[in-house]
């Protein structure tokens, strides 16, 4: 499915006025459903797993000019009477161009998740197990979670969820009272619980652990009132729209939101003097993998692929002015298809704002010739940046995703992890209890009776970089110690050795502090006045993403790209998500790791970079009851792309 963004024009549904990469409008979503019904492919009970914009060919988009018309197509994945089909629809012609059954399990429907929870807790075995703990079904709510794929023969062909339960919240925190040791395995195709596991009664915490201000105040005094520190822009922003794209400072780009990756940026260009130069054709989130590190039978399967199984765009949450984004930000609504294919808007799903970061873009104090008789002031310019932000609430976790455009020609992509830790009910009330050592072997006791298991967060991004055109190369420059000959005062320096991998296998890179290197994407068909070839450098920012998991571990087989933080592939439109087209219950055969095994050539051609960032979450008391936002990410930095520092042209503040 696609989330729909039409900030540019009220007539965006008109293909002649729309940008060819604009998200499908609400009218177009309705047309998709109407065409399928009119041609007898679906009935009223059909369910839509996705409706995506079928993008025109890249060459066509790059050649497009306002006022011209390109094909306007959609791809829908629809469940009709228990069979999943892919439908290709020509929206301009109003007809279906393809209809075929699919294999694989598409992403979850909202109705599936809600229905599984209610049906699981109504199962007689669950009713009996809840009664042993003093709960009736109407006193709990149950959460459907994806079950992964561990190769069990009896599970093949099923569409499984694991369904644990929580006591209904008594405060704002819905996750504080887990009913531990009890969960159902639910088959969505059969529409019933096929198994119920009851590992024994664990006391259910009684504390509500709310996070609203009044609830926090009830547990202790709030901080004294203070004068607010805020961002403001009383004169209005400097964001512009033109020809279906946003522009700011030296940047312009297209923006939409899709149901799986969330925000999608396309046709990213930077102005160099009088001309616009290409940096990237498209950038978006590719996959999110969150494996938990507890071998307990109620936890080992918690190895979520949040983007592919649930959808980051599907779960975009409205941004709150003054909290998520400055109050002066531009807030954009998106539209997504519901399970029945009808459009549903999400207000304030994306914000754009510029901010002064309080730092200099550059500065220099010249001490040469600077005397009390002839003082020279510090010269510099203040730095501003443009932020494109969204936030997706994936169950207990909230993830902010930022694309930050800077005046020095760089782009930072950042993720902020916040929300609420997943917690496990335990007997221990403190670390002095006899049960504490066993209860905290795989996690941290963060509150009485609650352990937050250790886990990892991995975010893979697909970067279709086009540095001054589509024919690019990947280059790796290693920093290598060089010993000096006898007789020199220095004993060692470092040198830079240049590598240009010719194929996918050679391009895979493990990024480790002990083996420093620079990772460049450039165009060897273009040459500067000094003879350099323009490039952009991918700058890691200290994310710890080594999986620390065995290669034959089933969740890792489904996400084998983790063994290399950076991969490079020749561009294939069908290779869009590192976890494969259908991540739910996938086996790893259609993933980035499988694609790079083909070892295709990548030299001087249209290539795509796949980069993984993340962190190992060693939980702590300070994460509870809601986690401080933890930021991590990476930067794309120009390298011999501009002739001089592009921030030199920032005007001086008067």
Coordinates of N, CA, C and O in Angstrom, one line a residue, residues 150-314:
X150 N 10.9 -20.1 11.4 CA 12.0 -20.9 11.9 C 12.1 -22.3 11.3 O 12.7 -23.2 11.8
X151 N 11.5 -22.4 10.1 CA 11.7 -23.6 9.3 C 10.9 -24.8 9.7 O 11.2 -25.9 9.1
X152 N 10.0 -24.7 10.6 CA 9.2 -25.8 11.0 C 8.3 -26.3 9.9 O 7.5 -25.5 9.3
X153 N 8.4 -27.5 9.5 CA 7.7 -28.0 8.3 C 6.1 -27.9 8.5 O 5.4 -27.5 7.6
X154 N 5.7 -28.1 9.8 CA 4.2 -28.0 10.0 C 3.7 -26.6 9.9 O 2.5 -26.4 9.8
X155 N 4.6 -25.6 9.9 CA 4.1 -24.2 9.8 C 4.2 -23.6 8.4 O 3.7 -22.5 8.1
X156 N 4.7 -24.4 7.4 CA 4.8 -23.9 6.1 C 3.3 -23.8 5.5 O 2.5 -24.7 5.7
X157 N 3.1 -22.7 4.8 CA 1.8 -22.5 4.2 C 0.8 -21.8 5.1 O -0.3 -21.5 4.7
X158 N 1.2 -21.6 6.4 CA 0.4 -20.9 7.3 C 0.7 -19.4 7.4 O 1.8 -19.0 6.9
X159 N -0.2 -18.7 7.9 CA 0.0 -17.2 8.1 C -0.1 -17.0 9.6 O -1.2 -16.8 10.1
X160 N 1.0 -17.0 10.3 CA 1.0 -17.1 11.8 C 1.3 -15.8 12.5 O 2.1 -15.0 12.0
X161 N 0.6 -15.7 13.6 CA 0.9 -14.6 14.6 C 1.1 -15.3 15.9 O 0.5 -16.3 16.2
X162 N 1.9 -14.7 16.8 CA 1.9 -15.0 18.2 C 1.2 -13.9 19.0 O 1.4 -12.7 18.7
X163 N 0.4 -14.4 19.9 CA -0.5 -13.4 20.6 C -0.4 -13.5 22.1 O -1.1 -14.3 22.7
X164 N 0.5 -12.6 22.7 CA 0.5 -12.5 24.1 C -0.5 -11.5 24.6 O -1.1 -10.7 23.8
X165 N -0.7 -11.4 25.9 CA -1.8 -10.5 26.4 C -1.2 -9.6 27.5 O -0.2 -9.9 28.2
X166 N -2.0 -8.5 27.8 CA -1.7 -7.6 28.8 C -3.0 -7.3 29.6 O -4.0 -7.3 29.0
X167 N -2.8 -7.1 30.9 CA -3.9 -6.5 31.6 C -4.3 -5.2 31.1 O -3.4 -4.4 30.8
X168 N -5.5 -4.9 31.0 CA -5.9 -3.6 30.5 C -5.3 -2.4 31.3 O -5.2 -2.5 32.5
X169 N -4.8 -1.4 30.6 CA -4.1 -0.4 31.4 C -5.0 0.4 32.4 O -6.2 0.6 32.1
X170 N -4.4 0.7 33.5 CA -5.0 1.6 34.5 C -4.5 3.0 34.4 O -5.1 3.9 35.1
X171 N -3.5 3.2 33.6 CA -3.0 4.6 33.4 C -2.7 4.7 31.9 O -3.1 3.8 31.1
X172 N -2.0 5.7 31.4 CA -1.7 5.9 30.0 C -0.8 4.9 29.4 O -0.9 4.7 28.2
X173 N 0.0 4.2 30.2 CA 0.9 3.2 29.6 C 0.2 1.8 29.4 O -0.3 1.2 30.4
X174 N 0.1 1.4 28.1 CA -0.6 0.2 27.8 C 0.2 -1.0 27.9 O -0.3 -2.2 27.8
X175 N 1.5 -0.9 28.2 CA 2.5 -2.0 28.1 C 3.0 -2.4 29.4 O 4.0 -3.2 29.5
X176 N 2.5 -1.8 30.5 CA 3.2 -2.0 31.8 C 2.8 -3.2 32.6 O 3.4 -3.6 33.6
X177 N 1.7 -4.0 32.1 CA 1.2 -5.1 32.9 C 1.1 -6.3 32.0 O 0.0 -6.8 31.7
X178 N 2.2 -6.9 31.6 CA 2.2 -8.1 30.8 C 1.7 -9.3 31.6 O 2.0 -9.5 32.8
X179 N 1.0 -10.2 30.9 CA 0.6 -11.5 31.4 C 1.6 -12.5 30.9 O 1.4 -13.0 29.8
X180 N 2.6 -12.6 31.7 CA 3.8 -13.4 31.2 C 3.5 -14.9 31.2 O 2.7 -15.4 31.9
X181 N 4.3 -15.6 30.2 CA 4.2 -17.0 30.2 C 3.0 -17.6 29.5 O 2.8 -18.8 29.5
X182 N 2.2 -16.7 28.9 CA 0.9 -17.2 28.2 C 0.8 -16.5 26.8 O 0.9 -15.3 26.8
X183 N 0.7 -17.3 25.8 CA 0.4 -16.7 24.5 C -0.2 -17.8 23.6 O 0.0 -19.0 23.8
X184 N -0.9 -17.3 22.6 CA -1.5 -18.2 21.6 C -0.7 -18.1 20.3 O -0.2 -17.0 19.9
X185 N -0.7 -19.1 19.5 CA -0.3 -19.1 18.1 C -1.5 -19.1 17.2 O -2.4 -20.0 17.3
X186 N -1.7 -18.1 16.4 CA -2.9 -17.9 15.7 C -2.6 -18.0 14.2 O -1.7 -17.3 13.7
X187 N -3.4 -18.8 13.5 CA -3.3 -18.9 12.0 C -4.3 -18.1 11.4 O -5.5 -18.3 11.5
X188 N -3.9 -17.0 10.7 CA -4.8 -16.1 10.1 C -5.6 -16.7 9.0 O -6.8 -16.4 8.7
X189 N -5.0 -17.7 8.3 CA -5.8 -18.4 7.2 C -6.9 -19.3 7.8 O -8.0 -19.3 7.2
X190 N -6.6 -19.9 8.9 CA -7.6 -20.8 9.5 C -8.6 -20.0 10.3 O -9.7 -20.4 10.6
X191 N -8.2 -18.8 10.7 CA -9.0 -17.9 11.6 C -9.2 -18.4 13.0 O -10.2 -18.2 13.6
X192 N -8.1 -19.1 13.5 CA -8.3 -19.6 14.9 C -6.9 -19.8 15.5 O -5.9 -19.8 14.8
X193 N -6.9 -19.9 16.8 CA -5.7 -20.2 17.6 C -5.4 -21.7 17.4 O -6.3 -22.6 17.6
X194 N -4.2 -22.1 16.9 CA -3.9 -23.5 16.7 C -3.1 -24.0 17.9 O -2.8 -25.2 18.0
X195 N -2.6 -23.1 18.8 CA -1.9 -23.6 20.0 C -2.0 -22.5 21.0 O -2.1 -21.3 20.7
X196 N -1.9 -22.9 22.3 CA -1.8 -22.0 23.4 C -0.8 -22.5 24.3 O -0.8 -23.7 24.7
X197 N 0.2 -21.7 24.6 CA 1.3 -22.0 25.5 C 1.1 -21.4 26.9 O 0.9 -20.1 27.0
X198 N 1.1 -22.2 27.9 CA 0.9 -21.6 29.3 C 2.1 -22.2 30.1 O 2.1 -23.4 30.5
X199 N 3.1 -21.3 30.3 CA 4.4 -21.8 30.9 C 4.3 -21.6 32.5 O 5.3 -21.9 33.1
X200 N 3.2 -21.2 33.0 CA 3.1 -21.0 34.4 C 2.8 -19.6 34.8 O 3.1 -18.7 34.1
X201 N 2.2 -19.5 36.0 CA 1.7 -18.1 36.4 C 2.9 -17.3 36.9 O 3.7 -17.8 37.7
X202 N 3.0 -16.1 36.4 CA 3.9 -15.0 36.9 C 3.1 -13.9 37.4 O 2.1 -13.5 36.7
X203 N 3.4 -13.3 38.6 CA 2.6 -12.2 39.1 C 2.5 -11.0 38.0 O 3.5 -10.7 37.4
X204 N 1.3 -10.5 37.9 CA 1.1 -9.4 37.0 C 1.3 -8.1 37.7 O 0.7 -7.9 38.8
X205 N 2.2 -7.2 37.3 CA 2.5 -5.9 38.0 C 1.2 -5.2 38.2 O 0.3 -5.2 37.4
X206 N 1.1 -4.5 39.3 CA -0.1 -3.7 39.7 C 0.1 -2.2 39.4 O -0.9 -1.5 39.3
X207 N 1.4 -1.7 39.3 CA 1.6 -0.3 39.0 C 1.3 0.0 37.5 O 1.6 -0.8 36.6
X208 N 0.6 1.2 37.3 CA 0.2 1.5 36.0 C 1.3 2.2 35.2 O 1.3 2.1 33.9
X209 N 2.3 2.8 35.8 CA 3.4 3.4 35.1 C 3.0 4.4 34.0 O 3.6 4.3 32.9
X210 N 2.1 5.2 34.3 CA 1.7 6.2 33.3 C 2.7 7.3 33.0 O 3.6 7.5 33.8
X211 N 2.6 7.9 31.8 CA 3.6 8.9 31.5 C 3.0 10.3 31.2 O 3.7 11.2 30.9
X212 N 1.7 10.4 31.4 CA 1.1 11.8 31.4 C 1.6 12.6 32.5 O 2.0 12.0 33.6
X213 N 1.5 13.9 32.4 CA 2.2 14.8 33.4 C 1.6 14.6 34.8 O 2.3 14.5 35.8
X214 N 0.2 14.4 34.8 CA -0.4 14.2 36.2 C 0.0 12.9 36.8 O 0.2 12.8 38.0
X215 N 0.2 11.9 35.9 CA 0.6 10.6 36.5 C 2.1 10.6 36.9 O 2.4 10.0 37.9
X216 N 2.9 11.3 36.2 CA 4.3 11.5 36.6 C 4.4 12.3 37.9 O 5.1 11.9 38.8
X217 N 3.6 13.3 38.0 CA 3.6 14.2 39.2 C 3.1 13.3 40.4 O 3.6 13.6 41.6
X218 N 2.2 12.4 40.2 CA 1.7 11.6 41.4 C 2.8 10.7 41.9 O 2.7 10.3 43.1
X219 N 3.9 10.4 41.1 CA 5.0 9.6 41.6 C 6.1 10.4 42.2 O 7.1 9.8 42.7
X220 N 6.0 11.7 42.1 CA 7.1 12.6 42.6 C 6.9 14.0 42.0 O 6.2 14.2 41.1
X221 N 7.6 14.9 42.6 CA 7.5 16.3 42.2 C 8.0 16.5 40.8 O 9.0 15.9 40.4
X222 N 7.3 17.3 40.0 CA 7.8 17.7 38.7 C 8.9 18.8 38.9 O 9.1 19.4 39.9
X223 N 9.6 19.0 37.8 CA 10.7 20.1 37.9 C 10.0 21.4 38.0 O 8.8 21.6 37.7
X224 N 10.7 22.4 38.6 CA 10.2 23.8 38.7 C 9.8 24.3 37.3 O 10.5 23.9 36.3
X225 N 8.9 25.2 37.2 CA 8.5 25.8 35.9 C 9.7 26.6 35.4 O 10.4 27.3 36.2
X226 N 9.9 26.6 34.1 CA 11.1 27.3 33.6 C 10.6 28.2 32.4 O 9.5 28.0 31.9
X227 N 11.4 29.1 32.0 CA 11.1 29.9 30.8 C 11.4 29.0 29.6 O 12.4 28.3 29.5
X228 N 10.5 29.0 28.6 CA 10.6 28.1 27.5 C 11.7 28.5 26.5 O 11.9 29.7 26.3
X229 N 12.5 27.6 26.1 CA 13.4 27.8 25.0 C 12.8 27.2 23.7 O 12.4 26.0 23.7
X230 N 12.7 28.0 22.7 CA 12.0 27.5 21.5 C 12.6 28.0 20.2 O 13.3 29.0 20.2
X231 N 12.3 27.3 19.1 CA 12.6 27.8 17.8 C 11.5 28.6 17.3 O 10.3 28.3 17.6
X232 N 11.8 29.6 16.5 CA 10.7 30.5 15.9 C 11.2 31.0 14.6 O 12.4 31.0 14.3
X233 N 10.3 31.4 13.8 CA 10.6 31.9 12.4 C 9.5 32.9 12.1 O 8.6 32.7 11.2
X234 N 9.5 34.1 12.8 CA 8.4 35.0 12.7 C 8.2 35.6 11.3 O 7.1 36.0 10.9
X235 N 9.3 35.6 10.5 CA 9.1 36.1 9.1 C 8.7 35.1 8.1 O 8.6 35.4 6.9
X236 N 8.3 33.9 8.5 CA 8.0 32.9 7.6 C 9.2 32.1 7.1 O 10.3 32.4 7.3
X237 N 8.9 30.9 6.5 CA 10.0 30.0 6.1 C 10.5 30.3 4.7 O 10.0 31.2 4.0
X238 N 11.6 29.6 4.4 CA 12.2 29.8 3.0 C 12.0 28.6 2.2 O 12.7 28.4 1.2
X239 N 11.0 27.8 2.5 CA 10.7 26.6 1.7 C 9.8 27.0 0.5 O 8.9 27.8 0.7
X240 N 10.1 26.5 -0.6 CA 9.4 26.8 -1.8 C 8.9 25.5 -2.5 O 9.4 24.4 -2.3
X241 N 7.9 25.6 -3.4 CA 7.4 24.5 -4.2 C 7.4 25.0 -5.6 O 7.1 26.1 -6.0
X242 N 7.9 24.1 -6.5 CA 8.0 24.4 -7.9 C 8.1 23.1 -8.7 O 8.9 22.2 -8.4
X243 N 7.2 23.0 -9.7 CA 7.2 21.8 -10.6 C 7.1 20.5 -9.8 O 7.7 19.5 -10.1
X244 N 6.3 20.5 -8.8 CA 6.0 19.3 -8.0 C 7.1 18.9 -7.0 O 7.1 17.8 -6.5
X245 N 8.1 19.8 -6.8 CA 9.1 19.5 -5.8 C 9.2 20.6 -4.8 O 8.9 21.7 -5.0
X246 N 9.8 20.2 -3.6 CA 10.1 21.2 -2.6 C 11.5 21.7 -2.9 O 12.4 21.0 -3.4
X247 N 11.8 23.0 -2.5 CA 13.1 23.6 -2.6 C 13.4 24.3 -1.4 O 12.5 24.9 -0.7
X248 N 14.7 24.3 -1.0 CA 15.2 25.1 0.1 C 16.7 25.4 0.0 O 17.4 24.4 -0.3
X249 N 17.1 26.6 0.1 CA 18.5 27.0 0.0 C 19.1 26.4 -1.3 O 18.5 26.7 -2.4
X250 N 20.1 25.5 -1.3 CA 20.6 25.0 -2.5 C 20.1 23.7 -2.9 O 20.6 23.0 -3.8
X251 N 18.9 23.3 -2.3 CA 18.4 21.9 -2.5 C 17.0 22.0 -3.1 O 16.2 22.9 -2.9
X252 N 16.7 20.9 -3.9 CA 15.3 20.6 -4.3 C 15.1 19.1 -4.4 O 16.1 18.4 -4.7
X253 N 13.9 18.7 -4.1 CA 13.6 17.2 -4.1 C 12.1 17.0 -4.2 O 11.3 17.9 -3.8
X254 N 11.8 15.8 -4.6 CA 10.4 15.4 -4.6 C 10.1 14.6 -3.3 O 11.0 13.9 -2.8
X255 N 8.9 14.6 -2.8 CA 8.5 14.0 -1.5 C 7.2 13.3 -1.6 O 6.2 13.9 -2.1
X256 N 7.1 12.1 -1.1 CA 5.9 11.4 -1.0 C 6.0 10.4 0.2 O 7.1 10.3 0.8
X257 N 5.0 9.6 0.5 CA 5.1 8.6 1.5 C 4.4 7.3 1.0 O 3.3 7.4 0.5
X258 N 5.1 6.2 1.1 CA 4.6 4.9 0.8 C 4.3 4.1 2.0 O 5.0 4.3 3.1
X259 N 3.5 3.1 1.9 CA 3.0 2.4 3.1 C 4.1 1.6 3.8 O 4.1 1.4 5.0
X260 N 5.1 1.1 3.0 CA 6.1 0.2 3.6 C 7.3 1.1 4.2 O 7.6 0.9 5.3
X261 N 7.9 1.9 3.4 CA 9.0 2.7 3.9 C 8.7 3.9 4.6 O 9.6 4.5 5.3
X262 N 7.5 4.5 4.5 CA 7.2 5.8 5.0 C 7.7 6.8 4.0 O 7.5 6.7 2.8
X263 N 8.4 7.8 4.4 CA 8.9 8.9 3.6 C 9.8 8.4 2.5 O 10.7 7.7 2.7
X264 N 9.5 8.9 1.3 CA 10.3 8.6 0.1 C 10.8 9.9 -0.5 O 9.9 10.8 -0.9
X265 N 12.1 10.2 -0.7 CA 12.6 11.3 -1.3 C 13.1 10.9 -2.7 O 13.8 9.9 -2.8
X266 N 12.8 11.7 -3.7 CA 13.2 11.4 -5.1 C 13.8 12.7 -5.7 O 13.5 13.8 -5.3
X267 N 14.6 12.4 -6.8 CA 15.1 13.5 -7.6 C 15.7 14.6 -6.8 O 15.4 15.8 -6.8
X268 N 16.7 14.2 -5.9 CA 17.4 15.1 -5.0 C 18.5 15.8 -5.8 O 19.4 15.1 -6.3
X269 N 18.4 17.1 -5.9 CA 19.4 17.9 -6.6 C 19.9 19.0 -5.8 O 19.2 19.6 -4.9
X270 N 21.2 19.4 -6.1 CA 21.8 20.6 -5.4 C 22.2 21.6 -6.4 O 22.7 21.2 -7.5
X271 N 22.1 22.9 -6.0 CA 22.5 23.9 -7.0 C 23.9 24.3 -6.7 O 24.3 24.6 -5.6
X272 N 24.6 24.3 -7.8 CA 26.1 24.6 -7.8 C 26.2 25.8 -8.7 O 26.3 25.7 -9.9
X273 N 26.2 27.0 -8.1 CA 26.2 28.2 -9.0 C 24.9 28.4 -9.7 O 23.8 28.4 -9.1
X274 N 24.9 28.4 -11.0 CA 23.7 28.5 -11.8 C 23.1 27.2 -12.2 O 22.0 27.2 -12.9
X275 N 23.7 26.1 -12.0 CA 23.2 24.8 -12.5 C 22.8 23.9 -11.3 O 23.4 23.9 -10.3
X276 N 21.8 23.1 -11.7 CA 21.3 22.0 -10.7 C 22.1 20.7 -11.1 O 22.1 20.3 -12.2
X277 N 22.6 20.1 -10.0 CA 23.3 18.8 -10.2 C 22.6 17.7 -9.4 O 22.2 17.9 -8.3
X278 N 22.6 16.5 -10.0 CA 21.9 15.4 -9.4 C 22.8 14.8 -8.3 O 24.0 14.6 -8.5
X279 N 22.2 14.4 -7.2 CA 22.8 13.7 -6.1 C 22.2 12.3 -5.9 O 22.9 11.3 -5.8
X280 N 20.9 12.2 -5.9 CA 20.2 10.9 -5.7 C 18.9 10.9 -6.5 O 18.2 11.9 -6.5
X281 N 18.6 9.8 -7.1 CA 17.3 9.6 -7.7 C 16.2 9.3 -6.7 O 15.1 9.8 -6.8
X282 N 16.6 8.5 -5.7 CA 15.6 8.1 -4.7 C 16.3 7.6 -3.4 O 17.4 7.0 -3.5
X283 N 15.7 8.0 -2.3 CA 16.2 7.5 -1.0 C 15.0 7.2 -0.1 O 14.1 8.0 0.0
X284 N 15.1 6.0 0.6 CA 14.0 5.7 1.5 C 14.5 4.5 2.4 O 15.4 3.8 2.1
X285 N 13.7 4.4 3.5 CA 13.9 3.2 4.4 C 13.6 1.9 3.6 O 12.7 1.9 2.8
X286 N 14.5 0.9 3.8 CA 14.3 -0.3 3.1 C 13.8 -1.4 4.0 O 12.9 -2.2 3.6
X287 N 14.3 -1.6 5.1 CA 13.9 -2.6 6.1 C 14.3 -2.3 7.5 O 15.3 -1.5 7.7
X288 N 13.5 -2.7 8.5 CA 13.8 -2.6 9.9 C 13.7 -4.0 10.5 O 12.8 -4.7 10.4
X289 N 14.8 -4.3 11.2 CA 14.9 -5.7 11.9 C 15.1 -5.5 13.3 O 16.1 -4.8 13.7
X290 N 14.3 -6.0 14.2 CA 14.4 -5.9 15.6 C 14.3 -7.2 16.3 O 13.3 -7.7 16.6
X291 N 15.5 -7.9 16.5 CA 15.5 -9.2 17.1 C 15.7 -9.1 18.7 O 16.6 -8.3 19.1
X292 N 14.9 -9.8 19.4 CA 15.1 -9.8 20.9 C 16.0 -11.0 21.3 O 16.1 -12.0 20.6
X293 N 16.7 -10.8 22.4 CA 17.8 -11.7 22.8 C 17.4 -12.6 24.0 O 18.3 -12.9 24.9
X294 N 16.2 -13.0 24.1 CA 15.7 -13.9 25.2 C 15.3 -15.2 24.6 O 14.4 -15.2 23.7
X295 N 15.9 -16.3 25.0 CA 15.6 -17.6 24.4 C 14.3 -18.3 25.0 O 13.9 -19.3 24.5
X296 N 13.6 -17.6 25.9 CA 12.4 -18.1 26.5 C 11.4 -18.4 25.3 O 11.3 -17.7 24.3
X297 N 10.6 -19.4 25.5 CA 9.6 -19.8 24.4 C 8.6 -18.7 24.1 O 8.0 -18.7 23.0
X298 N 8.4 -17.7 25.0 CA 7.5 -16.6 24.7 C 8.2 -15.4 24.1 O 7.6 -14.4 23.8
X299 N 9.6 -15.6 23.9 CA 10.3 -14.4 23.4 C 11.3 -14.7 22.2 O 11.6 -13.8 21.5
X300 N 11.7 -16.0 22.1 CA 12.7 -16.2 21.0 C 12.3 -15.8 19.6 O 13.1 -15.5 18.8
X301 N 11.0 -15.9 19.4 CA 10.4 -15.7 18.0 C 10.3 -14.2 17.8 O 9.9 -13.8 16.7
X302 N 10.5 -13.3 18.8 CA 10.3 -11.9 18.6 C 11.5 -11.3 17.8 O 12.5 -10.8 18.4
X303 N 11.4 -11.4 16.5 CA 12.5 -11.0 15.6 C 11.8 -10.2 14.5 O 11.7 -10.7 13.3
X304 N 11.3 -9.1 14.8 CA 10.4 -8.4 13.9 C 11.1 -7.7 12.7 O 12.2 -7.2 12.9
X305 N 10.4 -7.7 11.6 CA 10.8 -7.0 10.4 C 9.7 -5.9 10.3 O 8.8 -6.0 9.5
X306 N 9.9 -4.8 11.0 CA 8.8 -3.8 11.2 C 8.4 -3.2 9.9 O 7.2 -2.9 9.8
X307 N 9.3 -2.9 9.0 CA 8.8 -2.2 7.8 C 8.1 -3.2 6.9 O 7.1 -2.9 6.3
X308 N 8.7 -4.4 6.7 CA 8.1 -5.3 5.7 C 6.8 -6.0 6.3 O 6.0 -6.4 5.5
X309 N 6.8 -6.3 7.6 CA 5.6 -7.0 8.1 C 4.5 -6.1 8.5 O 3.3 -6.5 8.4
X310 N 4.8 -4.9 9.0 CA 3.7 -4.0 9.5 C 3.6 -2.8 8.6 O 2.4 -2.4 8.3
X311 N 4.7 -2.2 8.2 CA 4.6 -1.0 7.4 C 4.9 0.3 8.1 O 4.1 0.6 9.0
X312 N 6.0 1.0 7.8 CA 6.3 2.2 8.5 C 5.4 3.3 8.1 O 5.0 4.2 8.9
X313 N 5.0 3.4 6.8 CA 4.1 4.4 6.3 C 2.7 4.1 6.8 O 1.9 5.0 7.2
X314 N 2.3 2.8 6.9 CA 1.0 2.4 7.3 C 0.7 2.9 8.8 O -0.4 3.2 9.2

